[in-house]
PDB file of C-alpha atoms in Angstrom:
ATOM      1  CA  GLU A   1     200.435   1.588 -24.375  1.00 62.00           C
ATOM      2  CA  GLN A   2     197.456   0.496 -26.484  1.00 63.00           C
ATOM      3  CA  GLU A   3     199.326  -2.682 -27.390  1.00 66.00           C
ATOM      4  CA  LEU A   4     199.930  -3.459 -23.707  1.00 62.00           C
ATOM      5  CA  ALA A   5     196.266  -2.864 -22.955  1.00 58.00           C
ATOM      6  CA  ARG A   6     195.258  -5.138 -25.833  1.00 63.00           C
ATOM      7  CA  LYS A   7     197.564  -7.913 -24.583  1.00 59.00           C
ATOM      8  CA  ALA A   8     196.277  -7.529 -21.021  1.00 59.00           C
ATOM      9  CA  LEU A   9     192.684  -7.762 -22.268  1.00 53.00           C
ATOM     10  CA  LYS A  10     193.493 -10.849 -24.341  1.00 61.00           C
ATOM     11  CA  LYS A  11     195.187 -12.474 -21.347  1.00 57.00           C
ATOM     12  CA  SER A  12     192.221 -11.660 -19.126  1.00 59.00           C
ATOM     13  CA  GLU A  13     189.772 -13.158 -21.633  1.00 59.00           C
ATOM     14  CA  PHE A  14     191.940 -16.273 -21.930  1.00 52.00           C
ATOM     15  CA  GLN A  15     192.024 -16.707 -18.154  1.00 61.00           C
ATOM     16  CA  PHE A  16     188.255 -16.242 -17.968  1.00 57.00           C
ATOM     17  CA  ARG A  17     187.652 -18.881 -20.648  1.00 68.00           C
ATOM     18  CA  ASN A  18     189.956 -21.301 -18.834  1.00 62.00           C
ATOM     19  CA  LEU A  19     188.255 -20.612 -15.516  1.00 70.00           C
ATOM     20  CA  MET A  20     184.858 -21.366 -17.047  1.00 79.00           C
ATOM     21  CA  GLU A  21     185.871 -24.329 -19.164  1.00 79.00           C
ATOM     22  CA  GLN A  22     188.069 -26.104 -16.634  1.00 80.00           C
ATOM     23  CA  SER A  23     185.671 -25.722 -13.729  1.00 88.00           C
ATOM     24  CA  PRO A  24     184.318 -29.102 -12.569  1.00 89.00           C
ATOM     25  CA  SER A  25     181.087 -27.351 -11.573  1.00 91.00           C
ATOM     26  CA  PRO A  26     178.352 -26.654 -14.145  1.00 94.00           C
ATOM     27  CA  ILE A  27     178.242 -22.881 -14.699  1.00 94.00           C
ATOM     28  CA  GLU A  28     175.927 -20.629 -16.649  1.00 95.00           C
ATOM     29  CA  ILE A  29     176.194 -16.859 -17.016  1.00 95.00           C
ATOM     30  CA  LEU A  30     172.978 -14.931 -17.544  1.00 96.00           C
ATOM     31  CA  ASN A  31     172.307 -11.375 -18.677  1.00 96.00           C
ATOM     32  CA  PRO A  32     170.144  -8.957 -16.625  1.00 96.00           C
ATOM     33  CA  GLU A  33     167.056 -10.038 -18.615  1.00 96.00           C
ATOM     34  CA  GLY A  34     167.461 -13.676 -17.533  1.00 96.00           C
ATOM     35  CA  LYS A  35     168.848 -15.076 -20.811  1.00 97.00           C
ATOM     36  CA  ILE A  36     171.834 -17.431 -20.684  1.00 96.00           C
ATOM     37  CA  LYS A  37     174.912 -15.892 -22.317  1.00 94.00           C
ATOM     38  CA  GLN A  38     177.421 -18.651 -21.723  1.00 93.00           C
ATOM     39  CA  VAL A  39     177.782 -22.165 -20.308  1.00 94.00           C
ATOM     40  CA  ASN A  40     180.722 -24.500 -19.785  1.00 93.00           C
ATOM     41  CA  SER A  41     181.383 -28.142 -20.633  1.00 92.00           C
ATOM     42  CA  ALA A  42     180.414 -29.312 -17.148  1.00 93.00           C
ATOM     43  CA  TRP A  43     177.002 -27.684 -17.654  1.00 92.00           C
ATOM     44  CA  MET A  44     176.520 -29.534 -20.943  1.00 91.00           C
ATOM     45  CA  ARG A  45     177.511 -32.820 -19.291  1.00 90.00           C
ATOM     46  CA  LEU A  46     175.062 -32.234 -16.456  1.00 88.00           C
ATOM     47  CA  TRP A  47     172.148 -31.716 -18.843  1.00 87.00           C
ATOM     48  CA  ASP A  48     173.495 -34.213 -21.400  1.00 86.00           C
ATOM     49  CA  VAL A  49     173.391 -31.812 -24.359  1.00 87.00           C
ATOM     50  CA  ASP A  50     175.821 -31.169 -27.205  1.00 89.00           C
ATOM     51  CA  GLU A  51     176.979 -27.745 -28.411  1.00 90.00           C
ATOM     52  CA  GLU A  52     174.174 -27.405 -30.963  1.00 90.00           C
ATOM     53  CA  GLN A  53     171.503 -28.234 -28.384  1.00 89.00           C
ATOM     54  CA  ALA A  54     173.145 -25.932 -25.826  1.00 90.00           C
ATOM     55  CA  ALA A  55     173.099 -23.097 -28.368  1.00 92.00           C
ATOM     56  CA  GLU A  56     169.343 -23.498 -28.784  1.00 91.00           C
ATOM     57  CA  VAL A  57     168.862 -23.464 -24.996  1.00 90.00           C
ATOM     58  CA  LEU A  58     170.872 -20.228 -24.850  1.00 92.00           C
ATOM     59  CA  GLU A  59     168.729 -18.740 -27.601  1.00 93.00           C
ATOM     60  CA  LYS A  60     165.326 -19.592 -26.110  1.00 94.00           C
ATOM     61  CA  TYR A  61     165.587 -20.149 -22.351  1.00 94.00           C
ATOM     62  CA  ASN A  62     164.903 -17.396 -19.834  1.00 96.00           C
ATOM     63  CA  MET A  63     165.331 -18.037 -16.112  1.00 96.00           C
ATOM     64  CA  LEU A  64     163.123 -15.103 -15.120  1.00 96.00           C
ATOM     65  CA  THR A  65     160.147 -16.419 -17.098  1.00 95.00           C
ATOM     66  CA  ASP A  66     160.655 -20.113 -16.331  1.00 94.00           C
ATOM     67  CA  GLN A  67     157.347 -21.389 -14.894  1.00 94.00           C
ATOM     68  CA  GLN A  68     159.167 -24.264 -13.237  1.00 93.00           C
ATOM     69  CA  THR A  69     160.953 -21.844 -10.886  1.00 95.00           C
ATOM     70  CA  VAL A  70     157.508 -20.652  -9.770  1.00 95.00           C
ATOM     71  CA  ASP A  71     156.234 -24.212  -9.350  1.00 94.00           C
ATOM     72  CA  LEU A  72     159.296 -25.119  -7.273  1.00 94.00           C
ATOM     73  CA  GLY A  73     158.932 -22.017  -5.104  1.00 95.00           C
ATOM     74  CA  VAL A  74     162.348 -20.522  -5.919  1.00 96.00           C
ATOM     75  CA  ALA A  75     161.303 -17.653  -8.221  1.00 97.00           C
ATOM     76  CA  PRO A  76     161.421 -14.979  -5.443  1.00 97.00           C
ATOM     77  CA  MET A  77     164.980 -15.975  -4.521  1.00 97.00           C
ATOM     78  CA  ILE A  78     166.044 -15.888  -8.166  1.00 97.00           C
ATOM     79  CA  LYS A  79     164.677 -12.352  -8.464  1.00 96.00           C
ATOM     80  CA  LYS A  80     166.802 -11.404  -5.447  1.00 96.00           C
ATOM     81  CA  ALA A  81     169.888 -12.694  -7.280  1.00 96.00           C
ATOM     82  CA  PHE A  82     168.994 -10.519 -10.267  1.00 96.00           C
ATOM     83  CA  GLY A  83     168.647  -7.650  -7.828  1.00 94.00           C
ATOM     84  CA  GLY A  84     172.279  -8.044  -6.809  1.00 93.00           C
ATOM     85  CA  GLU A  85     171.914 -10.291  -3.754  1.00 94.00           C
ATOM     86  CA  PRO A  86     173.886 -13.573  -3.611  1.00 95.00           C
ATOM     87  CA  VAL A  87     171.554 -16.494  -2.950  1.00 97.00           C
ATOM     88  CA  ILE A  88     171.712 -20.245  -2.485  1.00 96.00           C
ATOM     89  CA  LEU A  89     168.552 -21.960  -3.651  1.00 96.00           C
ATOM     90  CA  PRO A  90     167.191 -24.952  -1.731  1.00 95.00           C
ATOM     91  CA  PRO A  91     167.697 -28.322  -3.409  1.00 93.00           C
ATOM     92  CA  VAL A  92     165.091 -28.900  -6.118  1.00 92.00           C
ATOM     93  CA  ARG A  93     164.443 -31.611  -8.661  1.00 89.00           C
ATOM     94  CA  GLU A  94     164.420 -29.870 -12.013  1.00 84.00           C
ATOM     95  CA  SER A  95     162.587 -31.408 -14.932  1.00 84.00           C
ATOM     96  CA  ALA A  96     164.512 -30.678 -18.099  1.00 81.00           C
ATOM     97  CA  SER A  97     161.646 -32.134 -20.134  1.00 82.00           C
ATOM     98  CA  GLN A  98     159.267 -29.508 -18.688  1.00 85.00           C
ATOM     99  CA  THR A  99     161.718 -26.775 -19.662  1.00 85.00           C
ATOM    100  CA  THR A 100     162.061 -28.294 -23.122  1.00 85.00           C
ATOM    101  CA  GLU A 101     158.301 -28.160 -23.627  1.00 87.00           C
ATOM    102  CA  GLU A 102     157.813 -24.683 -22.153  1.00 88.00           C
ATOM    103  CA  PHE A 103     160.498 -23.008 -24.261  1.00 89.00           C
ATOM    104  CA  ASP A 104     159.852 -25.016 -27.450  1.00 87.00           C
ATOM    105  CA  LEU A 105     163.242 -26.683 -27.418  1.00 84.00           C
ATOM    106  CA  PRO A 106     164.028 -29.795 -29.487  1.00 73.00           C
ATOM    107  CA  GLN A 107     163.245 -33.093 -27.828  1.00 69.00           C
ATOM    108  CA  MET A 108     166.333 -34.409 -26.080  1.00 63.00           C
ATOM    109  CA  ASP A 109     167.136 -37.306 -23.776  1.00 60.00           C
ATOM    110  CA  LEU A 110     167.168 -35.051 -20.728  1.00 64.00           C
ATOM    111  CA  LYS A 111     167.608 -35.801 -17.047  1.00 70.00           C
ATOM    112  CA  THR A 112     165.680 -34.840 -13.940  1.00 78.00           C
ATOM    113  CA  PRO A 113     168.524 -34.244 -11.461  1.00 83.00           C
ATOM    114  CA  TRP A 114     168.455 -32.826  -7.967  1.00 89.00           C
ATOM    115  CA  ILE A 115     170.121 -29.413  -8.221  1.00 91.00           C
ATOM    116  CA  GLN A 116     171.222 -26.776  -5.750  1.00 94.00           C
ATOM    117  CA  CYS A 117     172.020 -23.446  -7.399  1.00 95.00           C
ATOM    118  CA  HIS A 118     174.405 -20.787  -6.108  1.00 96.00           C
ATOM    119  CA  LEU A 119     173.713 -17.428  -7.774  1.00 97.00           C
ATOM    120  CA  TYR A 120     175.580 -14.126  -7.513  1.00 95.00           C
ATOM    121  CA  SER A 121     175.746 -10.992  -9.615  1.00 95.00           C
ATOM    122  CA  ILE A 122     178.737  -9.442 -11.409  1.00 92.00           C
ATOM    123  CA  ASN A 123     179.155  -5.714 -12.016  1.00 91.00           C
ATOM    124  CA  ASP A 124     181.173  -4.027 -14.748  1.00 86.00           C
ATOM    125  CA  LYS A 125     184.129  -1.697 -14.063  1.00 82.00           C
ATOM    126  CA  ASN A 126     181.699   1.182 -13.471  1.00 87.00           C
ATOM    127  CA  GLY A 127     179.753  -0.773 -10.869  1.00 88.00           C
ATOM    128  CA  ASN A 128     176.757  -1.413 -13.111  1.00 90.00           C
ATOM    129  CA  PHE A 129     174.952  -4.754 -12.930  1.00 93.00           C
ATOM    130  CA  GLU A 130     176.205  -6.849 -15.828  1.00 93.00           C
ATOM    131  CA  SER A 131     175.326 -10.507 -15.319  1.00 95.00           C
ATOM    132  CA  VAL A 132     174.404 -13.313 -12.919  1.00 96.00           C
ATOM    133  CA  VAL A 133     176.540 -16.390 -12.392  1.00 95.00           C
ATOM    134  CA  ASN A 134     174.626 -19.595 -11.675  1.00 96.00           C
ATOM    135  CA  ILE A 135     176.668 -22.523 -10.375  1.00 95.00           C
ATOM    136  CA  ASN A 136     174.638 -25.733 -10.621  1.00 93.00           C
ATOM    137  CA  MET A 137     175.554 -28.251  -7.926  1.00 91.00           C
ATOM    138  CA  ASP A 138     174.369 -31.736  -8.885  1.00 90.00           C
ATOM    139  CA  ILE A 139     173.352 -33.335  -5.569  1.00 88.00           C
ATOM    140  CA  THR A 140     171.396 -36.239  -7.075  1.00 82.00           C
ATOM    141  CA  GLU A 141     173.630 -38.949  -5.607  1.00 78.00           C
ATOM    142  CA  LEU A 142     173.761 -37.230  -2.213  1.00 76.00           C
ATOM    143  CA  ASN A 143     169.984 -36.870  -2.154  1.00 70.00           C
ATOM    144  CA  GLN A 144     169.503 -40.508  -3.154  1.00 73.00           C
ATOM    145  CA  ALA A 145     171.865 -41.571  -0.372  1.00 73.00           C
ATOM    146  CA  GLU A 146     169.917 -39.489   2.155  1.00 70.00           C
ATOM    147  CA  GLU A 147     166.638 -41.012   0.953  1.00 72.00           C
ATOM    148  CA  GLU A 148     168.094 -44.519   1.291  1.00 73.00           C
ATOM    149  CA  ILE A 149     169.312 -43.756   4.826  1.00 77.00           C
ATOM    150  CA  SER A 150     165.890 -42.349   5.747  1.00 74.00           C
ATOM    151  CA  SER A 151     164.170 -45.405   4.298  1.00 78.00           C
ATOM    152  CA  SER A 152     166.546 -47.712   6.166  1.00 79.00           C
ATOM    153  CA  GLU A 153     165.907 -45.867   9.433  1.00 80.00           C
ATOM    154  CA  GLU A 154     162.158 -46.130   8.900  1.00 81.00           C
ATOM    155  CA  ARG A 155     162.418 -49.881   8.268  1.00 82.00           C
ATOM    156  CA  PHE A 156     164.485 -50.249  11.435  1.00 82.00           C
ATOM    157  CA  ARG A 157     161.937 -48.291  13.514  1.00 83.00           C
ATOM    158  CA  SER A 158     159.096 -50.413  12.134  1.00 85.00           C
ATOM    159  CA  LEU A 159     160.972 -53.642  12.844  1.00 83.00           C
ATOM    160  CA  LEU A 160     161.697 -52.528  16.410  1.00 85.00           C
ATOM    161  CA  GLU A 161     158.230 -51.171  17.191  1.00 88.00           C
ATOM    162  CA  GLN A 162     156.250 -54.014  15.631  1.00 88.00           C
ATOM    163  CA  SER A 163     158.279 -56.790  17.200  1.00 91.00           C
ATOM    164  CA  PRO A 164     156.237 -58.862  19.723  1.00 91.00           C
ATOM    165  CA  MET A 165     159.463 -59.391  21.666  1.00 91.00           C
ATOM    166  CA  PRO A 166     160.597 -56.832  24.283  1.00 92.00           C
ATOM    167  CA  ILE A 167     163.740 -55.172  22.944  1.00 92.00           C
ATOM    168  CA  ASP A 168     166.169 -52.700  24.376  1.00 91.00           C
ATOM    169  CA  ILE A 169     169.240 -51.414  22.548  1.00 90.00           C
ATOM    170  CA  LEU A 170     172.340 -50.653  24.593  1.00 88.00           C
ATOM    171  CA  SER A 171     175.219 -48.295  23.936  1.00 88.00           C
ATOM    172  CA  LEU A 172     178.865 -49.357  24.301  1.00 86.00           C
ATOM    173  CA  ASN A 173     178.848 -47.984  27.840  1.00 85.00           C
ATOM    174  CA  SER A 174     175.749 -50.073  28.650  1.00 86.00           C
ATOM    175  CA  LYS A 175     173.196 -47.245  28.680  1.00 88.00           C
ATOM    176  CA  ILE A 176     169.776 -47.994  27.171  1.00 90.00           C
ATOM    177  CA  LEU A 177     169.432 -46.093  23.892  1.00 88.00           C
ATOM    178  CA  GLN A 178     166.070 -47.332  22.706  1.00 90.00           C
ATOM    179  CA  THR A 179     163.202 -49.613  23.646  1.00 91.00           C
ATOM    180  CA  ASN A 180     160.007 -50.756  21.980  1.00 91.00           C
ATOM    181  CA  SER A 181     156.341 -50.978  23.015  1.00 92.00           C
ATOM    182  CA  SER A 182     156.659 -54.653  23.993  1.00 93.00           C
ATOM    183  CA  TRP A 183     159.447 -53.711  26.410  1.00 91.00           C
ATOM    184  CA  CYS A 184     157.222 -51.039  27.999  1.00 92.00           C
ATOM    185  CA  ILE A 185     154.381 -53.559  28.341  1.00 94.00           C
ATOM    186  CA  LEU A 186     156.703 -56.135  29.921  1.00 93.00           C
ATOM    187  CA  TRP A 187     157.889 -53.713  32.588  1.00 92.00           C
ATOM    188  CA  GLY A 188     154.557 -51.946  32.992  1.00 93.00           C
ATOM    189  CA  VAL A 189     155.840 -48.465  32.165  1.00 91.00           C
ATOM    190  CA  ASP A 190     154.633 -45.724  29.851  1.00 92.00           C
ATOM    191  CA  GLU A 191     156.825 -43.723  27.473  1.00 87.00           C
ATOM    192  CA  ALA A 192     157.693 -41.079  30.069  1.00 91.00           C
ATOM    193  CA  ALA A 193     158.786 -43.706  32.597  1.00 91.00           C
ATOM    194  CA  ALA A 194     160.738 -45.556  29.921  1.00 89.00           C
ATOM    195  CA  ALA A 195     162.540 -42.324  29.066  1.00 89.00           C
ATOM    196  CA  ALA A 196     163.479 -41.872  32.743  1.00 91.00           C
ATOM    197  CA  VAL A 197     164.853 -45.416  32.853  1.00 87.00           C
ATOM    198  CA  MET A 198     166.892 -44.805  29.699  1.00 87.00           C
ATOM    199  CA  GLU A 199     168.301 -41.644  31.259  1.00 85.00           C
ATOM    200  CA  SER A 200     169.401 -43.178  34.549  1.00 87.00           C
ATOM    201  CA  TYR A 201     169.778 -46.945  34.147  1.00 83.00           C
ATOM    202  CA  ASN A 202     173.065 -48.698  33.373  1.00 82.00           C
ATOM    203  CA  ILE A 203     173.068 -52.461  33.169  1.00 77.00           C
ATOM    204  CA  LEU A 204     176.673 -52.740  34.421  1.00 75.00           C
ATOM    205  CA  THR A 205     176.202 -50.569  37.493  1.00 78.00           C
ATOM    206  CA  ALA A 206     172.631 -51.514  38.405  1.00 71.00           C
ATOM    207  CA  PRO A 207     172.210 -53.305  41.740  1.00 66.00           C
TER     208      PRO A 207
END
């Protein structure tokens, strides 16, 4: 019976290691005091560190005393996670160099990615709080894409509004979607009247 239990434990540990190591998402497991106990390869790739550098981060870093979490406004939510509540932090841009300096870590060629963290607690077989899992979602590319879209939209609005030519933009069913100030001046209407025109007017059905 002891041999069966030993084999079951070994199998469970093997499955856990595979789950951690083969996950495409960066994962860190922290103890109740906020120290990192374990990370996976995806985590090391995210922060561009090797095993030796990761070991030093594990030795020195503490999420609960990280000043950057206070500066970013996420410290209260992190404390909730360590209180047993699953939380999803808002996207933040973490500065690995600031963490390196604060915790006296060796200088490394570190990134400043946009991260969204999903944290949840794990209890032992007796129901006692054992650790916190932190899944780091790298949303840098998504955030950059959103910023580019926002910038493009702003350029379009400026081009439309600052044009000296009256412009209206029509939908595929010939409804007016948007106008500019020059259009309002041409037709002698204010914004409220222009909005009423956009609501009711259709170029194909107008008399």
